[in-house]
Coordinates of C-alpha atoms in Angstrom, one line a residue:
M1 CA 86.8 81.5 157.2
T2 CA 87.7 84.9 158.5
L3 CA 90.3 87.4 157.4
N4 CA 92.1 90.0 159.5
W5 CA 92.6 93.3 157.8
M6 CA 93.8 96.4 159.7
G7 CA 92.8 94.8 163.0
L8 CA 89.2 94.1 161.8
N9 CA 87.7 90.6 161.3
M10 CA 86.1 90.3 157.9
R11 CA 84.3 87.3 156.4
K12 CA 85.9 86.3 153.1
F13 CA 83.8 87.4 150.2
K14 CA 83.2 84.7 147.6
T15 CA 82.6 87.4 145.0
S16 CA 84.1 90.8 144.4
L17 CA 83.0 93.8 146.4
Y18 CA 82.4 96.7 144.1
L19 CA 82.4 100.2 145.6
E20 CA 81.0 102.9 143.3
I21 CA 83.0 106.1 143.8
K22 CA 82.3 109.2 141.9
V23 CA 84.7 112.1 141.7
Y24 CA 83.9 115.3 139.9
L25 CA 86.5 117.7 138.5
K26 CA 85.3 121.0 137.1
G27 CA 81.8 119.6 137.1
K28 CA 82.8 116.5 135.0
R29 CA 82.8 113.0 136.3
F30 CA 86.4 111.7 136.0
L31 CA 86.9 108.6 138.1
K32 CA 84.8 105.5 138.0
G33 CA 84.5 102.6 140.4
Y34 CA 87.1 100.8 142.4
K35 CA 86.9 97.0 142.6
I36 CA 88.3 95.3 145.8
K37 CA 88.7 91.6 145.9
G38 CA 88.9 89.5 149.0
G39 CA 91.2 86.5 148.7
F40 CA 93.4 84.1 150.6
N41 CA 95.6 85.9 153.1
M42 CA 93.7 89.0 152.3
A43 CA 95.2 89.7 148.8
V44 CA 93.6 93.0 147.9
N45 CA 93.5 94.2 144.4
V46 CA 92.5 97.9 144.0
K47 CA 91.6 98.6 140.5
T48 CA 92.7 101.9 139.0
A49 CA 90.0 104.3 137.8
T50 CA 89.2 104.3 134.1
C51 CA 89.1 107.4 132.0
E52 CA 86.0 108.7 130.3
S53 CA 85.1 107.6 126.8
A54 CA 82.7 108.9 124.2
D55 CA 81.8 105.2 123.6
K56 CA 79.9 104.5 126.8
I57 CA 79.4 100.8 126.1
L58 CA 83.1 100.4 125.7
E59 CA 83.7 102.4 128.8
S60 CA 81.5 100.2 130.9
F61 CA 83.0 97.0 129.5
I62 CA 86.5 98.2 130.3
A63 CA 85.6 99.3 133.8
D64 CA 84.5 95.8 134.6
L65 CA 87.7 94.1 133.5
D66 CA 89.8 92.4 136.1
F67 CA 93.1 93.7 134.8
D68 CA 94.5 97.0 133.6
T69 CA 94.3 98.5 130.1
C70 CA 95.5 101.9 128.8
H71 CA 92.2 103.2 130.0
H72 CA 93.2 102.4 133.6
R73 CA 96.9 103.3 133.3
I74 CA 96.2 106.8 132.1
G75 CA 95.1 107.6 135.7
T76 CA 98.5 106.5 137.0
Q77 CA 100.2 109.0 134.7
D78 CA 98.3 112.1 135.7
I79 CA 101.4 114.1 136.8
K80 CA 103.1 115.4 133.6
C81 CA 106.6 116.9 133.4
G82 CA 106.1 120.7 132.8
F83 CA 109.4 120.9 130.9
G84 CA 108.4 118.1 128.6
L85 CA 105.0 119.5 127.9
Q86 CA 106.6 122.8 126.7
G87 CA 109.3 121.0 124.8
V88 CA 112.2 122.7 126.7
C89 CA 113.9 119.6 127.9
C90 CA 117.0 118.4 126.0
K91 CA 118.8 115.1 126.7
L92 CA 120.9 114.8 123.5
C93 CA 124.2 114.8 125.3
A94 CA 125.8 113.7 128.6
N95 CA 125.7 117.2 130.0
G96 CA 121.9 117.0 130.1
P97 CA 119.1 116.6 130.5
C98 CA 119.0 120.4 130.4
R99 CA 115.8 122.2 131.3
V100 CA 115.4 125.8 130.1
T101 CA 113.8 128.3 132.5
P102 CA 113.7 132.1 132.7
D103 CA 116.5 131.8 135.3
S104 CA 118.6 129.4 133.1
P105 CA 117.6 130.4 129.5
K106 CA 120.3 128.3 127.8
G107 CA 121.5 124.7 128.0
V108 CA 125.1 123.8 128.7
C109 CA 125.8 123.9 125.0
G110 CA 124.2 127.3 124.6
A111 CA 121.0 126.1 123.0
T112 CA 118.1 128.4 123.7
A113 CA 114.4 127.4 124.2
D114 CA 113.8 128.2 120.6
T115 CA 116.5 125.8 119.4
I116 CA 115.6 123.0 121.8
V117 CA 111.9 123.2 121.0
A118 CA 112.6 123.2 117.2
R119 CA 115.0 120.3 117.5
N120 CA 112.5 118.2 119.5
F121 CA 109.7 119.1 117.1
L122 CA 111.8 118.2 114.0
R123 CA 112.9 114.9 115.6
A124 CA 109.3 114.0 116.3
V125 CA 108.2 114.8 112.7
S126 CA 111.2 112.8 111.4
A127 CA 110.2 109.8 113.4
G128 CA 106.6 110.0 112.2
S129 CA 107.6 110.5 108.6
A130 CA 109.9 107.5 108.8
C131 CA 107.0 105.3 109.9
Y132 CA 105.0 106.2 106.9
L133 CA 107.9 105.9 104.5
H134 CA 108.5 102.4 105.8
I135 CA 104.9 101.5 104.9
V136 CA 105.1 102.8 101.3
E137 CA 108.5 101.2 100.9
K138 CA 107.0 97.8 101.9
A139 CA 104.0 98.4 99.6
A140 CA 106.3 99.2 96.6
W141 CA 108.4 96.1 97.2
N142 CA 105.2 94.0 97.4
L143 CA 103.8 95.5 94.2
M144 CA 107.1 94.8 92.4
E145 CA 107.1 91.2 93.6
T146 CA 103.4 90.8 92.6
G147 CA 104.3 91.8 89.1
K148 CA 107.4 89.6 88.9
N149 CA 105.4 86.6 90.2
K150 CA 102.3 87.4 88.1
G151 CA 100.2 87.7 91.2
N152 CA 96.6 88.8 91.6
I153 CA 96.1 92.5 90.6
K154 CA 92.7 93.5 91.8
G155 CA 92.8 97.3 91.1
K156 CA 93.4 97.4 87.4
D157 CA 92.0 101.0 87.0
S158 CA 94.4 102.2 89.7
L159 CA 97.2 100.4 87.9
D160 CA 96.5 102.1 84.6
E161 CA 95.9 105.5 86.2
L162 CA 99.3 105.4 88.1
A163 CA 101.1 104.1 85.1
S164 CA 99.8 106.9 82.9
L165 CA 100.6 109.5 85.6
F166 CA 104.2 108.2 85.8
G167 CA 104.6 108.0 82.0
I168 CA 105.0 104.2 82.0
A169 CA 104.2 102.9 78.5
E170 CA 103.7 99.2 79.0
D171 CA 100.8 97.0 77.8
D172 CA 101.5 94.1 80.1
E173 CA 99.9 94.7 83.5
Y174 CA 102.7 92.9 85.4
E175 CA 105.4 95.0 83.8
K176 CA 103.4 98.1 84.7
A177 CA 103.3 96.9 88.4
I178 CA 107.0 96.3 88.4
K179 CA 107.9 99.7 86.9
I180 CA 105.5 101.6 89.2
G181 CA 107.1 100.0 92.3
E182 CA 110.6 100.7 90.9
R183 CA 109.8 104.4 90.3
V184 CA 108.6 104.8 93.9
L185 CA 111.6 103.1 95.4
V186 CA 114.1 105.1 93.2
D187 CA 112.6 108.3 94.5
L188 CA 112.7 107.1 98.1
Y189 CA 116.4 106.1 97.9
K190 CA 117.7 109.3 96.2
P191 CA 120.3 111.4 98.0
R192 CA 118.9 114.5 99.5
F193 CA 120.5 116.8 96.9
E194 CA 118.5 115.1 94.2
R195 CA 114.9 116.2 93.9
M196 CA 112.3 113.4 93.9
E197 CA 110.9 113.1 90.4
L198 CA 107.3 112.1 91.3
V199 CA 106.6 115.1 93.5
E200 CA 105.7 117.3 90.6
K201 CA 103.5 114.6 89.0
L202 CA 101.7 114.1 92.4
T203 CA 101.2 117.7 93.3
Y204 CA 98.6 120.3 92.4
K205 CA 100.6 122.8 90.3
P206 CA 99.9 126.0 92.4
R207 CA 101.1 124.1 95.5
Y208 CA 104.2 122.8 93.7
D209 CA 105.0 126.3 92.5
R210 CA 104.7 127.6 96.0
W211 CA 106.9 124.9 97.5
Q212 CA 109.5 125.7 94.9
E213 CA 109.4 129.4 95.8
L214 CA 109.9 128.5 99.4
G215 CA 112.7 126.1 98.7
I216 CA 111.0 123.2 100.5
L217 CA 110.8 120.7 97.6
P218 CA 112.2 117.5 99.1
G219 CA 115.1 115.4 98.0
G220 CA 115.2 111.6 98.5
A221 CA 112.6 111.0 101.2
K222 CA 114.7 108.6 103.3
S223 CA 117.7 111.0 103.1
E224 CA 115.5 113.8 104.3
V225 CA 114.7 111.8 107.4
F226 CA 118.4 110.8 107.8
D227 CA 119.7 114.4 107.5
S228 CA 117.0 115.7 109.9
L229 CA 118.4 113.5 112.6
I230 CA 121.9 114.8 111.9
K231 CA 120.6 118.4 111.9
T232 CA 119.1 118.1 115.3
S233 CA 122.2 116.7 117.0
T234 CA 124.0 118.9 119.6
N235 CA 126.3 121.7 118.4
L236 CA 125.1 121.4 114.8
N237 CA 122.0 123.3 113.5
S238 CA 120.7 125.9 116.0
D239 CA 118.4 127.8 113.6
P240 CA 114.8 127.1 114.6
V241 CA 113.2 128.5 111.4
D242 CA 115.5 126.3 109.2
M243 CA 114.4 123.2 111.3
L244 CA 110.7 124.1 110.9
L245 CA 111.1 124.4 107.1
H246 CA 112.8 121.0 107.1
A247 CA 109.7 119.7 109.0
L248 CA 107.6 120.9 106.1
R249 CA 109.8 119.0 103.6
L250 CA 109.2 115.9 105.6
G251 CA 105.5 116.7 105.6
I252 CA 105.5 116.7 101.8
C253 CA 107.4 113.4 101.8
T254 CA 104.9 111.9 104.2
G255 CA 101.8 113.1 102.4
L256 CA 102.7 112.3 98.8
Y257 CA 104.6 109.1 99.4
G258 CA 103.6 107.6 102.8
L259 CA 100.0 108.6 102.4
F260 CA 98.9 109.1 98.8
L261 CA 101.1 106.5 97.1
T262 CA 100.6 103.9 99.8
N263 CA 96.9 104.1 99.1
R264 CA 97.3 103.8 95.4
L265 CA 99.7 100.9 95.6
N266 CA 97.3 99.1 97.9
D267 CA 94.4 99.9 95.6
I268 CA 96.3 98.0 92.8
M269 CA 97.1 95.0 94.9
L270 CA 94.0 94.8 97.2
G271 CA 91.2 96.4 95.2
E272 CA 89.7 99.9 95.1
P273 CA 87.3 100.9 97.9
K274 CA 83.6 100.5 97.2
I275 CA 80.9 102.3 99.1
R276 CA 78.7 100.0 101.3
L277 CA 77.2 99.6 104.7
A278 CA 79.3 97.6 107.2
S279 CA 79.3 96.3 110.7
V280 CA 81.6 97.9 113.3
G281 CA 82.4 97.4 117.0
F282 CA 82.8 94.3 119.1
K283 CA 79.6 92.8 117.7
V284 CA 81.6 91.8 114.6
L285 CA 83.2 89.0 116.7
D286 CA 81.6 85.6 116.0
T287 CA 82.2 82.9 118.6
D288 CA 81.4 80.2 116.0
Y289 CA 84.5 81.2 114.1
I290 CA 88.2 81.3 114.7
N291 CA 88.8 85.1 114.9
I292 CA 92.2 86.5 113.9
M293 CA 92.7 90.1 115.0
T294 CA 94.8 92.3 112.7
T295 CA 96.5 95.6 113.8
G296 CA 99.1 98.0 112.5
H297 CA 99.3 99.9 109.1
Q298 CA 100.6 97.5 106.5
H299 CA 97.7 96.0 104.7
S300 CA 99.7 94.6 101.8
L301 CA 101.4 92.2 104.2
F302 CA 98.1 90.6 105.0
A303 CA 97.0 90.2 101.4
H304 CA 98.0 86.6 101.1
L305 CA 96.5 85.7 104.5
E306 CA 93.2 87.1 103.4
E307 CA 93.2 84.9 100.4
A308 CA 94.5 81.8 102.2
L309 CA 91.6 82.0 104.7
T310 CA 89.1 81.5 101.9
T311 CA 90.7 78.2 100.6
D312 CA 89.1 74.8 101.0
Y313 CA 92.1 73.8 103.1
A314 CA 91.5 76.6 105.6
R315 CA 87.8 75.9 105.8
E316 CA 88.3 72.2 106.4
K317 CA 91.0 72.8 109.1
A318 CA 88.6 75.2 110.9
R319 CA 85.8 72.7 110.8
E320 CA 88.1 69.9 112.1
A321 CA 88.8 72.3 115.1
G322 CA 85.1 72.7 115.8
A323 CA 84.6 76.1 114.1
K324 CA 82.6 77.2 111.1
G325 CA 85.6 78.9 109.5
F326 CA 87.9 81.9 110.0
K327 CA 87.2 85.6 110.4
L328 CA 89.6 88.5 110.2
I329 CA 88.8 91.1 112.8
G330 CA 90.0 94.6 112.0
S331 CA 91.6 96.8 114.6
T332 CA 93.3 100.2 114.3
C333 CA 94.3 101.5 110.9
V334 CA 95.0 98.2 109.1
G335 CA 91.5 97.2 110.1
Q336 CA 90.1 100.4 108.7
D337 CA 91.9 99.8 105.4
M338 CA 90.4 96.3 105.3
Q339 CA 87.0 97.8 106.0
L340 CA 87.5 100.3 103.2
R341 CA 88.1 97.4 100.8
G342 CA 85.6 95.1 102.4
E343 CA 83.7 94.6 99.2
H344 CA 86.6 92.4 98.0
N345 CA 86.9 90.0 101.0
Q346 CA 83.4 89.6 102.4
E347 CA 83.8 85.9 103.2
V348 CA 86.5 86.4 105.9
F349 CA 86.6 90.1 106.9
A350 CA 84.1 90.5 109.7
G351 CA 84.4 94.2 110.3
H352 CA 86.3 96.9 112.2
T353 CA 86.2 96.9 116.0
G354 CA 87.7 100.3 116.9
N355 CA 90.7 102.5 117.1
N356 CA 94.1 102.3 118.9
F357 CA 92.6 102.4 122.4
T358 CA 90.1 99.5 121.9
S359 CA 92.7 96.8 121.0
E360 CA 93.5 95.8 124.5
A361 CA 89.9 95.5 125.4
L362 CA 89.3 93.5 122.2
I363 CA 92.0 90.9 123.3
A364 CA 90.3 90.9 126.7
T365 CA 87.1 89.4 125.2
E366 CA 88.8 86.0 125.0
L367 CA 92.3 86.1 126.4
M368 CA 95.0 83.4 126.0
I369 CA 95.6 84.7 122.5
K370 CA 98.8 84.1 120.7
M371 CA 100.4 87.2 119.2
I372 CA 102.5 87.0 116.0
C373 CA 104.4 90.0 114.5
I374 CA 105.3 89.9 110.8
D375 CA 107.6 93.0 110.8
D376 CA 110.4 93.6 113.3
V377 CA 109.7 97.3 113.5
A378 CA 106.5 96.2 115.3
K379 CA 107.9 93.4 117.4
K380 CA 106.1 93.1 120.7
A381 CA 107.9 91.9 123.9
N382 CA 105.6 88.9 124.3
A383 CA 105.0 88.0 120.7
E384 CA 106.6 85.7 118.2
L385 CA 108.3 87.3 115.2
I386 CA 107.8 85.8 111.8
E387 CA 109.4 88.2 109.4
Y388 CA 107.3 88.7 106.3
T389 CA 108.8 88.2 102.8
Y390 CA 106.9 87.9 99.6
E391 CA 108.7 84.6 98.8
D392 CA 107.6 83.1 102.1
R393 CA 104.1 84.4 102.1
E394 CA 102.4 81.0 101.6
K395 CA 104.5 79.4 104.4
I396 CA 103.7 82.4 106.7
S397 CA 100.0 82.3 106.1
S398 CA 99.9 78.5 106.7
Y399 CA 101.8 79.0 110.0
V400 CA 99.4 81.7 111.1
I401 CA 96.4 79.4 110.3
E402 CA 97.9 76.5 112.2
E403 CA 98.8 78.6 115.3
A404 CA 95.3 80.2 115.3
I405 CA 93.8 76.8 115.4
K406 CA 96.0 75.7 118.2
S407 CA 95.2 78.8 120.2
Y408 CA 91.5 78.3 119.5
Q409 CA 91.5 74.7 120.7
N410 CA 93.7 75.4 123.7
R411 CA 91.7 78.3 125.2
R412 CA 88.0 77.4 124.4
D413 CA 87.6 75.3 127.5
K414 CA 89.7 77.5 129.7
V415 CA 88.4 81.1 129.2
V416 CA 85.0 82.8 129.6
I417 CA 84.2 84.6 126.4
N418 CA 83.0 88.1 127.2
I419 CA 81.8 90.1 124.3
P420 CA 79.6 93.2 124.6
E421 CA 77.2 92.2 121.8
N422 CA 75.5 95.6 121.8
H423 CA 78.7 97.4 121.0
G424 CA 78.8 99.1 117.6
N425 CA 76.3 98.9 114.7
D426 CA 75.6 97.2 111.4
N427 CA 75.1 100.3 109.2
T428 CA 78.3 102.3 109.1
L429 CA 78.9 103.8 105.6
T430 CA 82.3 102.8 104.5
G431 CA 84.4 102.3 101.4
I432 CA 84.7 106.0 100.7
S433 CA 87.7 107.2 98.7
E434 CA 88.4 110.0 96.3
D435 CA 87.3 107.8 93.4
S436 CA 84.2 106.1 95.0
L437 CA 82.9 109.4 96.3
R438 CA 83.3 111.0 92.9
E439 CA 81.5 108.1 91.3
F440 CA 78.7 108.4 93.9
L441 CA 78.3 112.0 93.0
G442 CA 77.8 111.1 89.3
G443 CA 81.4 111.2 88.1
S444 CA 82.4 114.7 89.2
Y445 CA 82.8 116.7 92.3
K446 CA 80.8 119.6 90.8
P447 CA 77.6 118.5 92.7
L448 CA 79.5 118.9 96.0
I449 CA 80.7 122.3 94.9
D450 CA 77.2 123.3 94.0
L451 CA 75.9 122.3 97.4
I452 CA 78.7 124.4 99.0
A453 CA 78.1 127.4 96.7
K454 CA 74.3 127.3 97.5
G455 CA 75.0 127.2 101.3
Y456 CA 73.5 123.8 101.9
I457 CA 77.0 122.8 103.1
K458 CA 79.0 125.7 104.6
G459 CA 82.3 124.0 104.1
V460 CA 84.2 120.9 104.9
A461 CA 86.2 119.9 108.0
G462 CA 88.7 117.0 107.9
I463 CA 88.7 115.3 111.3
V464 CA 91.8 113.2 111.2
G465 CA 94.5 111.5 113.1
C466 CA 94.7 109.4 116.3
S467 CA 92.8 109.2 119.5
N468 CA 94.4 110.0 122.9
L469 CA 93.1 109.7 126.5
V470 CA 94.0 113.3 127.7
S471 CA 91.8 115.6 125.7
G472 CA 88.7 115.0 127.7
G473 CA 89.1 111.2 127.5
H474 CA 88.9 108.5 124.9
D475 CA 87.4 110.1 121.7
V476 CA 85.5 112.7 123.8
F477 CA 86.9 115.8 122.2
T478 CA 86.7 114.2 118.7
V479 CA 83.1 113.2 119.1
K480 CA 81.9 116.5 120.7
L481 CA 83.7 118.6 118.1
T482 CA 82.3 116.6 115.2
K483 CA 78.8 116.9 116.6
E484 CA 79.3 120.7 117.0
L485 CA 80.5 121.0 113.4
I486 CA 77.8 119.0 111.7
K487 CA 75.2 121.0 113.7
R488 CA 76.6 124.1 111.9
D489 CA 76.0 122.5 108.5
I490 CA 79.7 121.7 108.0
L491 CA 80.3 118.3 106.3
V492 CA 83.0 116.2 108.1
L493 CA 85.4 113.9 106.4
S494 CA 87.3 111.6 108.7
A495 CA 90.5 109.5 108.3
G496 CA 92.6 107.8 111.0
C497 CA 91.9 106.3 114.4
S498 CA 89.4 109.2 114.8
S499 CA 87.2 107.2 112.3
G500 CA 87.1 104.3 114.7
G501 CA 85.7 106.4 117.5
L502 CA 83.2 108.2 115.3
E503 CA 81.8 105.1 113.7
N504 CA 81.3 103.2 117.0
V505 CA 79.1 105.9 118.4
G506 CA 76.9 106.0 115.2
L507 CA 78.1 109.2 113.6
M508 CA 78.9 107.4 110.3
S509 CA 75.5 105.8 110.0
P510 CA 72.8 107.5 107.8
E511 CA 70.6 108.0 110.9
A512 CA 73.2 110.5 112.2
A513 CA 71.7 113.0 109.7
D514 CA 69.3 113.9 112.5
L515 CA 72.2 115.4 114.4
A516 CA 73.1 117.8 111.6
G517 CA 72.0 121.3 111.0
G518 CA 68.8 121.8 109.0
L519 CA 70.5 122.3 105.6
L520 CA 73.1 119.6 105.9
R521 CA 70.4 117.3 107.3
E522 CA 68.3 117.8 104.2
V523 CA 71.3 116.9 101.9
C524 CA 72.2 113.8 103.9
K525 CA 68.6 112.5 103.9
D526 CA 68.2 113.1 100.2
L527 CA 71.4 111.2 99.4
G528 CA 71.0 108.6 102.2
I529 CA 74.4 109.4 103.7
P530 CA 75.6 110.4 107.2
P531 CA 77.0 113.9 107.8
V532 CA 80.4 112.3 108.7
L533 CA 82.0 110.4 105.8
N534 CA 84.5 107.6 106.7
F535 CA 87.6 107.6 104.5
G536 CA 89.2 104.9 106.7
P537 CA 92.8 104.8 108.1
C538 CA 95.3 107.6 108.7
L539 CA 96.8 106.7 105.3
S540 CA 93.6 108.1 103.8
I541 CA 94.5 111.6 104.8
G542 CA 96.2 111.4 101.4
R543 CA 92.8 110.7 99.9
L544 CA 91.4 113.8 101.6
E545 CA 94.2 115.8 99.9
Q546 CA 93.1 114.4 96.6
V547 CA 89.5 115.5 97.2
A548 CA 90.7 119.0 98.1
T549 CA 92.9 119.1 95.0
E550 CA 90.0 118.2 92.7
L551 CA 87.7 120.8 94.3
A552 CA 90.4 123.5 94.0
S553 CA 91.1 122.5 90.3
I554 CA 87.4 122.8 89.4
L555 CA 87.3 126.2 91.0
N556 CA 90.7 127.2 89.6
V557 CA 92.0 128.3 93.0
D558 CA 94.8 127.2 95.3
L559 CA 94.1 124.9 98.3
P560 CA 94.3 127.6 101.0
Q561 CA 91.4 129.4 99.3
L562 CA 89.0 126.5 99.9
P563 CA 86.4 126.6 102.7
L564 CA 88.2 123.6 104.2
V565 CA 89.8 123.2 107.6
L566 CA 91.6 120.3 109.3
S567 CA 91.5 119.2 112.9
A568 CA 93.5 116.4 114.6
P569 CA 91.7 117.0 117.9
Q570 CA 93.2 114.1 119.8
W571 CA 96.5 113.6 118.0
L572 CA 98.7 111.0 119.7
E573 CA 101.8 109.9 118.0
E574 CA 104.7 111.4 116.0
Q575 CA 103.1 110.1 112.8
A576 CA 100.3 112.6 113.5
L577 CA 102.8 115.4 113.6
A578 CA 104.2 114.3 110.2
D579 CA 100.6 114.3 108.9
G580 CA 100.1 117.8 110.4
A581 CA 103.3 119.0 108.7
F582 CA 101.8 117.9 105.4
G583 CA 98.5 119.7 106.1
L584 CA 100.5 122.9 106.9
A585 CA 102.5 122.5 103.7
L586 CA 99.3 122.2 101.8
G587 CA 98.3 125.6 103.2
L588 CA 95.4 124.4 105.4
P589 CA 94.4 125.6 108.9
L590 CA 95.1 122.8 111.3
H591 CA 93.6 122.5 114.8
L592 CA 95.0 120.6 117.7
A593 CA 93.4 120.4 121.1
K594 CA 96.8 119.6 122.8
P595 CA 99.9 121.6 121.8
P596 CA 102.7 119.5 120.3
Y597 CA 105.3 120.3 122.9
I598 CA 106.2 123.7 121.4
T599 CA 104.8 126.3 123.8
G600 CA 108.2 126.7 125.6
S601 CA 109.4 128.6 122.5
K602 CA 107.6 131.9 121.7
L603 CA 109.4 131.9 118.3
V604 CA 108.4 128.4 117.2
T605 CA 104.8 128.9 118.5
K606 CA 104.5 132.2 116.6
V607 CA 105.9 130.8 113.4
L608 CA 103.5 127.8 113.4
T609 CA 100.4 129.7 114.6
E610 CA 100.9 133.0 112.8
D611 CA 103.9 133.5 110.4
L612 CA 103.4 130.3 108.5
E613 CA 100.2 131.6 107.0
E614 CA 102.2 134.1 104.9
L615 CA 104.4 131.3 103.7
T616 CA 102.2 128.3 102.8
G617 CA 98.8 129.6 103.7
G618 CA 98.4 127.2 106.6
R619 CA 98.7 127.7 110.3
L620 CA 98.3 125.9 113.6
I621 CA 95.3 126.5 115.8
L622 CA 95.6 125.5 119.4
D623 CA 92.4 125.3 121.4
D624 CA 91.3 122.8 124.0
D625 CA 87.6 124.0 124.2
V626 CA 85.1 122.3 121.9
V627 CA 82.8 125.3 121.3
S628 CA 85.6 127.8 121.0
T629 CA 87.3 125.5 118.4
A630 CA 84.1 125.1 116.4
N631 CA 83.6 128.9 116.5
R632 CA 87.1 129.5 115.1
L633 CA 86.9 126.8 112.4
E634 CA 83.5 128.0 111.3
A635 CA 84.8 131.6 111.2
I636 CA 87.6 130.5 108.9
I637 CA 85.2 128.7 106.6
L638 CA 82.9 131.7 106.4
A639 CA 85.8 134.0 105.7
K640 CA 86.9 131.8 102.8
R641 CA 83.4 131.7 101.4
V642 CA 83.3 135.5 101.4
A643 CA 86.7 135.6 99.6
L644 CA 85.4 133.2 97.0
G645 CA 82.2 135.3 96.5
I646 CA 79.8 132.6 97.7

């Protein structure tokens, strides 16, 4: 058979024709190969180039897929709106969208670039904060229901610790659980003019006092989000500084409730993290089992499913379908949280596969996979919604099991399983939390302080947040910056989707000590740990804050005085901006490789990058060069060491 294409006779290819095309931009390879398929009537499929990834095995796997993923689609979105990048586009009313330029410095309503940028920034932080507050709200309800139904409480130490912190004097563990959940919800639901009661109990006193001086102690968290949306409507608030201060209040709500308390509530229900070595990457998939992929942030909603998959009923149903059993495959942050607590569910939890930009590729290993959503805030267009309630948890888990079996039986003879078995490793150190790390150090953080004081560790860098595909490619900036920091004897603590990228390239395995500077390498080899410690999901940014608080308390200093820096090098979502607002409220230097759409306002940029240091002690550092960033972060650490006299 011959085909006619552009006037040329071509014999039909039975297999794909692959043309390797290399394009170099600024000396860096950017585009990969194009795949052209011959077919009936000359149907030609030109495959979009994929972006670079720090994970080369993943990059190669994705490049060979026959359909697009986010790694392909990023190339179709190369042209960005200049107004949007600077944050000076406003579409809040029908007179817009207004775009501010030097020739038209005000919108129709009179809003300046400063006002428009501040509004957009506060709206983004509000949305991010709302996401986290939704998570802690669900966790608090689940804890209350666990108590009322006398469910399984795995983290009894965390239960007692939180009850003591809240002043709850109950002997019965179930009553403790109920009252803890109630106290959290009462605070969340307060009006904005009522201060949340738990803030003072959850905050290091010097920080609380500073927030009180600045007038940024938050009222009811959900009301803070609600009012921020009102405040950013057209013809209402036009004061950019006021809106930035409101963003700090939202940051406090996010950090203390959405991050710290979510962790603690989950510790009670799901068990405290325990340090161990674990498998990561696509190699955790086992074709002899029915694999169920989990994604999202709400681990407490999966608690019953984890238990249900270990029952004799589930095992027998899997065997009847021709499988050995079930495995939960972790993806994104809920997978990181499962990995963190992997000691408690070793039978069914197989491991963590990767961060937010590996999930499409993970589905592509098998295809014909049914998707089920259990919370309507995360409803996908092509997925079934089964709204989770505690009362229906058994019915929901049974339904998921039955549907997984049907999907398994339906697709096994129809799809080619394509798993890159060499992706990932079997020795990522995980299960690290503020408590498990303290226990590992002998019950106190003093050994870590001694190592810092003696110069074996210059300081600590928190590499946190998401991954994006624009700051050099998938995890590229994150991995390069982390390597540069550990080379300079700076210990890295990671939380968020950044952890997924760092673990899959081996930086969280003990062997990574060889990449560290001489002094840090010696410490890591003596302790048998990597120079990058995996605290798990983005929620664990709250755990990093607890580590910092304990260090500051031992030294009797405030948080901004610590030789500690933060970087969310490849931040992605509005949640990351809410995390960042928390870091800035804590008084910590925060680096971003990509500006958060604020550069169109000189005032907003100046407040966040300069003036804020006089208020909270924190400031934003914007730098898209790895070495320059490492130089600046190291300089901050060294200056803080000098100020502390070490």
